PDB file of C-alpha atoms in Angstrom:
ATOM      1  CA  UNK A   1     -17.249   4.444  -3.051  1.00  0.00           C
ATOM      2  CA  UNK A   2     -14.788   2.275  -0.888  1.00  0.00           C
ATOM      3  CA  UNK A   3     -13.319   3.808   2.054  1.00  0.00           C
ATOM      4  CA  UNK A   4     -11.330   2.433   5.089  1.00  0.00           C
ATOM      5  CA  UNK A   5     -11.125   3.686   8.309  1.00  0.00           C
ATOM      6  CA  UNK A   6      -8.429   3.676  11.008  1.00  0.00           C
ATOM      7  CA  UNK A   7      -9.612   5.334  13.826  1.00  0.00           C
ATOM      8  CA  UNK A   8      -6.497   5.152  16.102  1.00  0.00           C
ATOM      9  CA  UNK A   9      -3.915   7.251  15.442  1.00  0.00           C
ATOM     10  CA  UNK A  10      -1.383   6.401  17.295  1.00  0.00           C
ATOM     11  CA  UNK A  11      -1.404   3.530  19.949  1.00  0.00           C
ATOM     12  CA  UNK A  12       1.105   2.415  22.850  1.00  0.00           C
ATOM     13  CA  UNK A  13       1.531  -0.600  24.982  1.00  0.00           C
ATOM     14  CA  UNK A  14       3.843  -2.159  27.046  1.00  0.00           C
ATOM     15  CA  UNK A  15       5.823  -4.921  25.987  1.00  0.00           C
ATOM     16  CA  UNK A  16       3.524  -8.421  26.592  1.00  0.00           C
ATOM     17  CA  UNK A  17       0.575  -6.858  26.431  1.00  0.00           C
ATOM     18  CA  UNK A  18      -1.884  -7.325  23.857  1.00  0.00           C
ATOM     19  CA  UNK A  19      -3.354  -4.943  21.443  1.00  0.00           C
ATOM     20  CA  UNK A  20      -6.101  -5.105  18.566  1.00  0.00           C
ATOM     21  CA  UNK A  21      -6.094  -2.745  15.938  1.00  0.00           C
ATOM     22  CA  UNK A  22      -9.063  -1.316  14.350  1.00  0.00           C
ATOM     23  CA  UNK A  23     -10.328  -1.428  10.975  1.00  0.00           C
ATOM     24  CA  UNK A  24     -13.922  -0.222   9.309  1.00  0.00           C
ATOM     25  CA  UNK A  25     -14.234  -0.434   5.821  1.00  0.00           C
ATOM     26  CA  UNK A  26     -17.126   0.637   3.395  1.00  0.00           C
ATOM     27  CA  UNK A  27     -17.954  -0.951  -0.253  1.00  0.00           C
ATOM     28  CA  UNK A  28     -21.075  -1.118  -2.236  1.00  0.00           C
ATOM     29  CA  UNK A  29     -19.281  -4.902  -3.760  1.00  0.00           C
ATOM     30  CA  UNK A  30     -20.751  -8.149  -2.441  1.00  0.00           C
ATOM     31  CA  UNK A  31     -16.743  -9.256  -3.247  1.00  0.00           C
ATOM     32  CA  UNK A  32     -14.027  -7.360  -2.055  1.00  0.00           C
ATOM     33  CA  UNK A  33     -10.488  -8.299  -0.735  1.00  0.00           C
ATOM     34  CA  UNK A  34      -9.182  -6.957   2.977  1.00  0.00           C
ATOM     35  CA  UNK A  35      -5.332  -6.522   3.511  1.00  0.00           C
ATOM     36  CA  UNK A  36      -3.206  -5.440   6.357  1.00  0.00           C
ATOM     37  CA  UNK A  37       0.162  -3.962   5.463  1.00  0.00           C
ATOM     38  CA  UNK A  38       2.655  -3.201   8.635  1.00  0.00           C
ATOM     39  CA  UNK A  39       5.463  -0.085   7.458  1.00  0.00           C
ATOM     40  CA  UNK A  40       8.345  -0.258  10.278  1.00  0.00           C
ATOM     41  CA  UNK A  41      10.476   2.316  10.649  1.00  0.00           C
ATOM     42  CA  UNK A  42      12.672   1.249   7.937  1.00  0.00           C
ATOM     43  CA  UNK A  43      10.153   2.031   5.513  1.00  0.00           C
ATOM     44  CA  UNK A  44       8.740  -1.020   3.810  1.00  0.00           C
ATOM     45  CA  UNK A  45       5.547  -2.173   3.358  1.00  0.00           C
ATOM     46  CA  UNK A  46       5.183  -5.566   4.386  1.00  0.00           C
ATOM     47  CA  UNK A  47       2.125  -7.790   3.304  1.00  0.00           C
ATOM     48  CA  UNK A  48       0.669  -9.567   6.548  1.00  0.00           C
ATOM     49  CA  UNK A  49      -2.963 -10.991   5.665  1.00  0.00           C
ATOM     50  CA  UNK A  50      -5.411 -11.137   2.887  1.00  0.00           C
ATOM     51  CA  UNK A  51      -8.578 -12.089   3.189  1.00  0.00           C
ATOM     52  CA  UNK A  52     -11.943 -12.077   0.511  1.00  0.00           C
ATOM     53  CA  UNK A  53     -15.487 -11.262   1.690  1.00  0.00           C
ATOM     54  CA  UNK A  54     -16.828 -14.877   1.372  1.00  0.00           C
ATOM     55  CA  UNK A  55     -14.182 -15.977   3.832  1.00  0.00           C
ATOM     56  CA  UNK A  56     -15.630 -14.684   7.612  1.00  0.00           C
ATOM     57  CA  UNK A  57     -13.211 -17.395   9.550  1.00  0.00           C
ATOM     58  CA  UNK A  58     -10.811 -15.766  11.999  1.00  0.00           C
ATOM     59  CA  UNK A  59      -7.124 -16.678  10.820  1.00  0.00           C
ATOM     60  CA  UNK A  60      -4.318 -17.076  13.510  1.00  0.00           C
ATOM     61  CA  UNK A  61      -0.806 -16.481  12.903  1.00  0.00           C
ATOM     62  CA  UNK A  62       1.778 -16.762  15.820  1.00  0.00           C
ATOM     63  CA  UNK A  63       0.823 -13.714  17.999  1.00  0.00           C
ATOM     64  CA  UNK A  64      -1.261 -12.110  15.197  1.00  0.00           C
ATOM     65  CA  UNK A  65      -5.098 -13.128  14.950  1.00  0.00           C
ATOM     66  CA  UNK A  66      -7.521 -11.163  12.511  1.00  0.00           C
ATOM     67  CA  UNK A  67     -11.226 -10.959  13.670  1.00  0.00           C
ATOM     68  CA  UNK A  68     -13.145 -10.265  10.092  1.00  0.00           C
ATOM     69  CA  UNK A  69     -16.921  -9.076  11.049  1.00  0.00           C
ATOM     70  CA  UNK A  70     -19.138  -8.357   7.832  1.00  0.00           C
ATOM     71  CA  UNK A  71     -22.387  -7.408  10.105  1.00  0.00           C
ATOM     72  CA  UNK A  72     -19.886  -4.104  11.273  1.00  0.00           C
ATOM     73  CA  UNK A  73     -17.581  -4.393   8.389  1.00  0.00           C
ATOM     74  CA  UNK A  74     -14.898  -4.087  10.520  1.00  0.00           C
ATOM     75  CA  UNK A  75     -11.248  -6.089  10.143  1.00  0.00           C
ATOM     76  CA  UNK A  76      -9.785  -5.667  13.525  1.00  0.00           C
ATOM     77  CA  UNK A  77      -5.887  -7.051  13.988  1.00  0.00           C
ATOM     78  CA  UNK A  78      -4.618  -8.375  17.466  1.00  0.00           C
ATOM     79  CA  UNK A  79      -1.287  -8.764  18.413  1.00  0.00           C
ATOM     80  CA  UNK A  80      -0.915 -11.415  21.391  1.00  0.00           C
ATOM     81  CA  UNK A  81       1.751 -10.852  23.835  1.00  0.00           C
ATOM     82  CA  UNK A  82       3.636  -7.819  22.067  1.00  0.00           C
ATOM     83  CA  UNK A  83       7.384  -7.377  21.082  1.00  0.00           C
ATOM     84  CA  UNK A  84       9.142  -4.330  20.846  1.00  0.00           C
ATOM     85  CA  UNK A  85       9.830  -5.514  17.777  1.00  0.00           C
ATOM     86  CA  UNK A  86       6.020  -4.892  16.380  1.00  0.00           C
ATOM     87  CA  UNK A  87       6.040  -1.366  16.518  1.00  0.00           C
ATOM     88  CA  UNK A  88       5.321   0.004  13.273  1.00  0.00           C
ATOM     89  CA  UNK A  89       2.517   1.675  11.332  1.00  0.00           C
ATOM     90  CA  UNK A  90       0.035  -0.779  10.084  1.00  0.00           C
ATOM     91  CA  UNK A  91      -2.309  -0.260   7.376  1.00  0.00           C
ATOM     92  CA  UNK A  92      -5.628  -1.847   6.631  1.00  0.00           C
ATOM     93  CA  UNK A  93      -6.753  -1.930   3.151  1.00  0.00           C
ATOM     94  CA  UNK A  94      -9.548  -2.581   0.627  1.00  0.00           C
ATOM     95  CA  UNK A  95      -9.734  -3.513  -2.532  1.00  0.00           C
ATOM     96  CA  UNK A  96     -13.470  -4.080  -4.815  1.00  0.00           C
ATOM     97  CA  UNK A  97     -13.713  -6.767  -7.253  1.00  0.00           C
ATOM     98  CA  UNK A  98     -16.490  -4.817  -8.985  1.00  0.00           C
ATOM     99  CA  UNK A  99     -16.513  -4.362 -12.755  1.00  0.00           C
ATOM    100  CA  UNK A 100     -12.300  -3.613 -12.619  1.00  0.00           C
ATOM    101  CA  UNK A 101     -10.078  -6.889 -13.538  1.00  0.00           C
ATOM    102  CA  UNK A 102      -7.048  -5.249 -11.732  1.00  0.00           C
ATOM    103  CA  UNK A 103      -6.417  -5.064  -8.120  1.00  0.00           C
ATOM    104  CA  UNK A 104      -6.573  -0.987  -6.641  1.00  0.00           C
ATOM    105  CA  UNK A 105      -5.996  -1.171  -3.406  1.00  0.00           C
ATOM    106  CA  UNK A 106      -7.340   1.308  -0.978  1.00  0.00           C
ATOM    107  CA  UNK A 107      -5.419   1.808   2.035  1.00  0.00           C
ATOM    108  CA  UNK A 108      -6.875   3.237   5.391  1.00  0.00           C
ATOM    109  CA  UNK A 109      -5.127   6.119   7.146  1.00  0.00           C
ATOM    110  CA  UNK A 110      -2.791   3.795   9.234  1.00  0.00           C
ATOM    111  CA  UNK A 111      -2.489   3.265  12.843  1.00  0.00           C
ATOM    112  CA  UNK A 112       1.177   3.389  14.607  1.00  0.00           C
ATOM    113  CA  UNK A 113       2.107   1.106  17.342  1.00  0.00           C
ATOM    114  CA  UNK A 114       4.544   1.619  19.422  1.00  0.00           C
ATOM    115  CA  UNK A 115       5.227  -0.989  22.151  1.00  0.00           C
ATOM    116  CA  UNK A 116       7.439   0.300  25.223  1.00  0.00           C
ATOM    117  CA  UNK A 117       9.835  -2.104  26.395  1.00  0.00           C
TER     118      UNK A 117
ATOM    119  CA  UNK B   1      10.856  -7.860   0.146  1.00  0.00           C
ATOM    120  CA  UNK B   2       8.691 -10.332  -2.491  1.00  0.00           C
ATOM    121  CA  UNK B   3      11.218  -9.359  -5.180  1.00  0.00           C
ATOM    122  CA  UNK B   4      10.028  -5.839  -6.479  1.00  0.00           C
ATOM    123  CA  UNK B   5      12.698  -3.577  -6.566  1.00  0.00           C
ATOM    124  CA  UNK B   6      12.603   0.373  -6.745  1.00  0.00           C
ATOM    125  CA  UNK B   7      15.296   2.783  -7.436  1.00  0.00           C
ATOM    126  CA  UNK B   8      16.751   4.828  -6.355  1.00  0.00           C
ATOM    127  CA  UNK B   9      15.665   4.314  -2.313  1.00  0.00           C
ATOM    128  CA  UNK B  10      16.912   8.159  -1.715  1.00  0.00           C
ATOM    129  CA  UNK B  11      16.916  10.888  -4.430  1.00  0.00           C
ATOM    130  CA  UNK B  12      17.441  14.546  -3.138  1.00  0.00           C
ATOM    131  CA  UNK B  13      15.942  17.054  -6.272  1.00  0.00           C
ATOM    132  CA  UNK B  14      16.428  20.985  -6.343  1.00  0.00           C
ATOM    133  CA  UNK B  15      12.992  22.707  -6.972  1.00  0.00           C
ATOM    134  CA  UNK B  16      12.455  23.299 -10.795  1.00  0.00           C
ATOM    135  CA  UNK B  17      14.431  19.488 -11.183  1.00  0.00           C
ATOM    136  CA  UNK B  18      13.113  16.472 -13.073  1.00  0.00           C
ATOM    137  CA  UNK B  19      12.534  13.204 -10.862  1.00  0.00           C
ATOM    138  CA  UNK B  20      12.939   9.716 -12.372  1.00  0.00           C
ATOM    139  CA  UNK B  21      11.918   6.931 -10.062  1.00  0.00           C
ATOM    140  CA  UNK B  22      12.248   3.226 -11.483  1.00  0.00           C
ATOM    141  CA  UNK B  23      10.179  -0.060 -11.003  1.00  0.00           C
ATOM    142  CA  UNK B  24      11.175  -3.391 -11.816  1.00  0.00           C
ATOM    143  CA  UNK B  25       8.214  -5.607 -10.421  1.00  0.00           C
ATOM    144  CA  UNK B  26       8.485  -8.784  -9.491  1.00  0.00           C
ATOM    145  CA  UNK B  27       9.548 -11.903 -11.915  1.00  0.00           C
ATOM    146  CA  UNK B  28       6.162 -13.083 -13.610  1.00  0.00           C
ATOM    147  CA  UNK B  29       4.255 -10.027 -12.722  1.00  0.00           C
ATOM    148  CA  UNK B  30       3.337  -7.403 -15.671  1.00  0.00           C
ATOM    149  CA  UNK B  31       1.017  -5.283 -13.703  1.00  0.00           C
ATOM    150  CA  UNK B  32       2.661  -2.088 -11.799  1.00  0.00           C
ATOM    151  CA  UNK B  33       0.505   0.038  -9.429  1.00  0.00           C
ATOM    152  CA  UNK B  34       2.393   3.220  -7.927  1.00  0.00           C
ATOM    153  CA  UNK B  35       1.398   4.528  -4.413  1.00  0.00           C
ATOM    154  CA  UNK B  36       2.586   8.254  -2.847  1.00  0.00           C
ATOM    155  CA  UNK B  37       3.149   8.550   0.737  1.00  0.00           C
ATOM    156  CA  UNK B  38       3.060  11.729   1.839  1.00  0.00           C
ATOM    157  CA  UNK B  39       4.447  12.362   5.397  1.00  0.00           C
ATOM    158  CA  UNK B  40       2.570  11.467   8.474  1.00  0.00           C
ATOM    159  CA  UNK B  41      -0.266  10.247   5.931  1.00  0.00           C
ATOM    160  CA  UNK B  42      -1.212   7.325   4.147  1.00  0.00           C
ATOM    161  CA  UNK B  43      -0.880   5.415   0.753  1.00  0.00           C
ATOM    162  CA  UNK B  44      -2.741   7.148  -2.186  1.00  0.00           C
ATOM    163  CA  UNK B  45      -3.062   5.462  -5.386  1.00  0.00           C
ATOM    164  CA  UNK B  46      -1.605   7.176  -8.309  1.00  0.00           C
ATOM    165  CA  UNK B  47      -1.610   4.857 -11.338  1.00  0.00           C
ATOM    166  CA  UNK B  48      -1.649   1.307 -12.860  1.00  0.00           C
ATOM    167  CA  UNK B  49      -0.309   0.364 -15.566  1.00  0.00           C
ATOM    168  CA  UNK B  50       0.322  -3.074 -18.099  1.00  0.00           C
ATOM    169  CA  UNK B  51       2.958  -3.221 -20.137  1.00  0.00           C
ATOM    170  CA  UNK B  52       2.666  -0.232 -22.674  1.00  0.00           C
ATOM    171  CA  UNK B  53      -0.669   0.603 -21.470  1.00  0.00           C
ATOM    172  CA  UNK B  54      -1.968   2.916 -18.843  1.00  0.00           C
ATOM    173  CA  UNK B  55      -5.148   1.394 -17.492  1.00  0.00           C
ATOM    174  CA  UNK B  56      -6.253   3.428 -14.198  1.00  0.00           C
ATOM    175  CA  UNK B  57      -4.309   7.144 -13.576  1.00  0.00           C
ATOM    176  CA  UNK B  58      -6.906   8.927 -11.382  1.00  0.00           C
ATOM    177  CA  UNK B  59      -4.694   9.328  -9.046  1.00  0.00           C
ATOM    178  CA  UNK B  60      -2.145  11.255 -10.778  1.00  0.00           C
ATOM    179  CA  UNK B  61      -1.878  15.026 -10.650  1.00  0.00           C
ATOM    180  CA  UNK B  62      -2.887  16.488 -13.633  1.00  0.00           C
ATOM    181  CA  UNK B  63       0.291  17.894 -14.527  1.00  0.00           C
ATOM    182  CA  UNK B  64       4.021  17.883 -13.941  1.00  0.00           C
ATOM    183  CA  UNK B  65       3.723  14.156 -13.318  1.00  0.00           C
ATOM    184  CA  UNK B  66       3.595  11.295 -15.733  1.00  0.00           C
ATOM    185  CA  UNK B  67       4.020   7.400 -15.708  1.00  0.00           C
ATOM    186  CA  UNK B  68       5.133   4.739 -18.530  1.00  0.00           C
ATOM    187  CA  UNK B  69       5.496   1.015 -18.468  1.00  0.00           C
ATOM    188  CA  UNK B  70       7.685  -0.078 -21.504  1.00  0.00           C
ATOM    189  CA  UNK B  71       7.360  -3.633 -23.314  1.00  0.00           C
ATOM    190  CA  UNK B  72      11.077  -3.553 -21.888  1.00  0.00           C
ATOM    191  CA  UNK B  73      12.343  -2.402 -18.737  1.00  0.00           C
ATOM    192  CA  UNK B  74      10.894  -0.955 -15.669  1.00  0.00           C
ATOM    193  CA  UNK B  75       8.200   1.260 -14.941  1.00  0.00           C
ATOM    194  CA  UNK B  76       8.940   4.819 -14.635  1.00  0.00           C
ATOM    195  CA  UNK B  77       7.209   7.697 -12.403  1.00  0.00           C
ATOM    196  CA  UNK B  78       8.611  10.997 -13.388  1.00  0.00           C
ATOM    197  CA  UNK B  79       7.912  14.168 -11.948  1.00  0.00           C
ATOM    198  CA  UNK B  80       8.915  17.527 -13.572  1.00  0.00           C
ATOM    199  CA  UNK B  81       9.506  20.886 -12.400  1.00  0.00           C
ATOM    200  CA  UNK B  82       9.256  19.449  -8.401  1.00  0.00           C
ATOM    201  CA  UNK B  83       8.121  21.410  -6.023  1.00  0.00           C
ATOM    202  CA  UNK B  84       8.300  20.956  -2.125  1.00  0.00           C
ATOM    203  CA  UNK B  85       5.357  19.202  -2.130  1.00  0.00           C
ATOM    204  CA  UNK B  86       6.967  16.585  -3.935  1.00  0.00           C
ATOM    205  CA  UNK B  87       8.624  15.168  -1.222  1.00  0.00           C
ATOM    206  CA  UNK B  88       7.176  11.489  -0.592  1.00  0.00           C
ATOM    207  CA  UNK B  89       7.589   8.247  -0.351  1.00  0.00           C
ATOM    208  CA  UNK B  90       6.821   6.644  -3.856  1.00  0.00           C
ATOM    209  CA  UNK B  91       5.755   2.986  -3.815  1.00  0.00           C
ATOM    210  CA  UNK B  92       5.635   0.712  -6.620  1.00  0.00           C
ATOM    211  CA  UNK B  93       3.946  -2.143  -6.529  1.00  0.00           C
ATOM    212  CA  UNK B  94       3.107  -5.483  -8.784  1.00  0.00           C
ATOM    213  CA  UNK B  95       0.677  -8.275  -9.160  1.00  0.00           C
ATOM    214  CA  UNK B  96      -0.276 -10.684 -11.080  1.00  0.00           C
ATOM    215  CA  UNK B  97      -3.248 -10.230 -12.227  1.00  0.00           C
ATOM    216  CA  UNK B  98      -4.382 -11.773 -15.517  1.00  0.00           C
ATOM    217  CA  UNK B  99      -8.138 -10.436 -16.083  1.00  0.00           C
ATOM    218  CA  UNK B 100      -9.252 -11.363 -12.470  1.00  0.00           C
ATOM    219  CA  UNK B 101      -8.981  -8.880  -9.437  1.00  0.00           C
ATOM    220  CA  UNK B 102      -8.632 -10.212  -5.725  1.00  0.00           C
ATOM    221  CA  UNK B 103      -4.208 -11.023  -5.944  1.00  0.00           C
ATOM    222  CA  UNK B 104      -2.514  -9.805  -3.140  1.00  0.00           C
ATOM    223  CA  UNK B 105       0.153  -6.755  -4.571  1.00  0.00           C
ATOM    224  CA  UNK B 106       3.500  -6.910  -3.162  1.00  0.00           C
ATOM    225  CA  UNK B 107       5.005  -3.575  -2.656  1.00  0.00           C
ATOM    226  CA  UNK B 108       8.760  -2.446  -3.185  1.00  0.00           C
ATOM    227  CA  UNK B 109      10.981  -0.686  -0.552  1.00  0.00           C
ATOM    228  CA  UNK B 110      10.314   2.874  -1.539  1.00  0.00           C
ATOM    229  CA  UNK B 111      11.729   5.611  -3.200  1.00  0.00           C
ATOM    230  CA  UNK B 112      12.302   8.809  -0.962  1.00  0.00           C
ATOM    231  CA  UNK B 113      12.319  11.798  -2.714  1.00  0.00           C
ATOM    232  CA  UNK B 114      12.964  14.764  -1.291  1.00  0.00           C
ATOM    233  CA  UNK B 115      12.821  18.099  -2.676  1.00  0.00           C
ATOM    234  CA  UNK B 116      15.139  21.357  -1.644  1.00  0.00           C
TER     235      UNK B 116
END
């Protein structure tokens, strides 16, 4: 069974410092896709990365940088030099390519940021 | 926010009331996925659904809640009777997947209901 893991609840930082974001995920699939979602407090869900199993580079975004480990099967999430303008909840998710053709996504517990100005 | 667009964004429901939350994924994309948010928590999957066609509702209570994707129009997640417990944040999303998995879904703004 797939299952993602958030570990941090609830994380603060002061503005300009950075932060990584856990993520541990468990499949039984050889392919699976990884997500991270960030919810502000307005309330939508915003799509920030996607990334499939066979694809282990790091990806760099502006201040965001995803470290994808299969050996832990973990998808950590850094944010360089953070705004107050980051704090939100952010979700990592999962979703199994397995014998479905349709794309259920499985969405860890969330971890909310809150950066302090 | 990627074009799929939920209504109503608020909807206030007296116990014992009928809820009627609406989908319209985005343009191109047949394939509707609803989420619940319960406070504090994270997103659960409900249902997906094609066009006509339920394919995957094991995340649906068994009863008091159903879900329907007409060949026209948008999705719709209705709840009956509500109870307190209602109250979420309902999340529609859409992709377009044609037979493969792996497509990034691209979620709506919400629908808040809340139940008195």
């Amino acid at each position: 069974a797939q299952k993602v893991t958030q570990a941090q609840t609830e994380i603060s930082v002061v503005e300009k410092e950075d932060v990584t974001l856990d993520c541990v995920y468990e499949t039984r699939d050889t392919t699976y896709y990884l997500f991270w979602y960030k919810q502000p407090p307005s309330g939508e869900l915003v799509f920030l990365i996607r990334r499939n199993s066979f694809d282990e580079q790091n990806e760099i975004s502006g201040r965001y940088s995803w470290n994808f480990q299969k050996s832990t099967s973990s998808f950590n999430f850094t944010i360089t030099a953070s705004q107050v303008v980051d704090s939100a909840v952010y979700f990592c998710a999962l979703s199994e390519a397995g014998e479905t053709s349709y794309d259920k996504v499985i969405f860890g517990p969330g971890t909310s940021l809150s950066v302090i100005p | 926010n990627a074009g799929v667009m939920q209504n109503p964004r608020h909807l206030v429901r007296r116990r014992g009331q009928e809820a009627r939350l609406r989908c319209s994924p985005m343009k191109g994309h047949s394939h509707v996925y609803w989420y619940r948010q319960l406070p504090e928590e994270g997103l659960k999957f409900m249902v997906y659904l094609q066009k006509e066609n339920i394919i995957d509702e094991s995340g649906m209570p068994k009863e008091r809640f159903s879900a329907e994707f007409p060949k026209e129009g948008p999705s719709i997640l209705r709840i009956q009777q509500v109870v307190r417990g209602d109250s979420a944040a309902y999340f529609c999303a859409s992709s377009p997947s044609q037979g493969i998995s792996g497509n990034t879904i691209y979620f709506g703004e919400g629908s808040w209901l809340t139940v008195v």
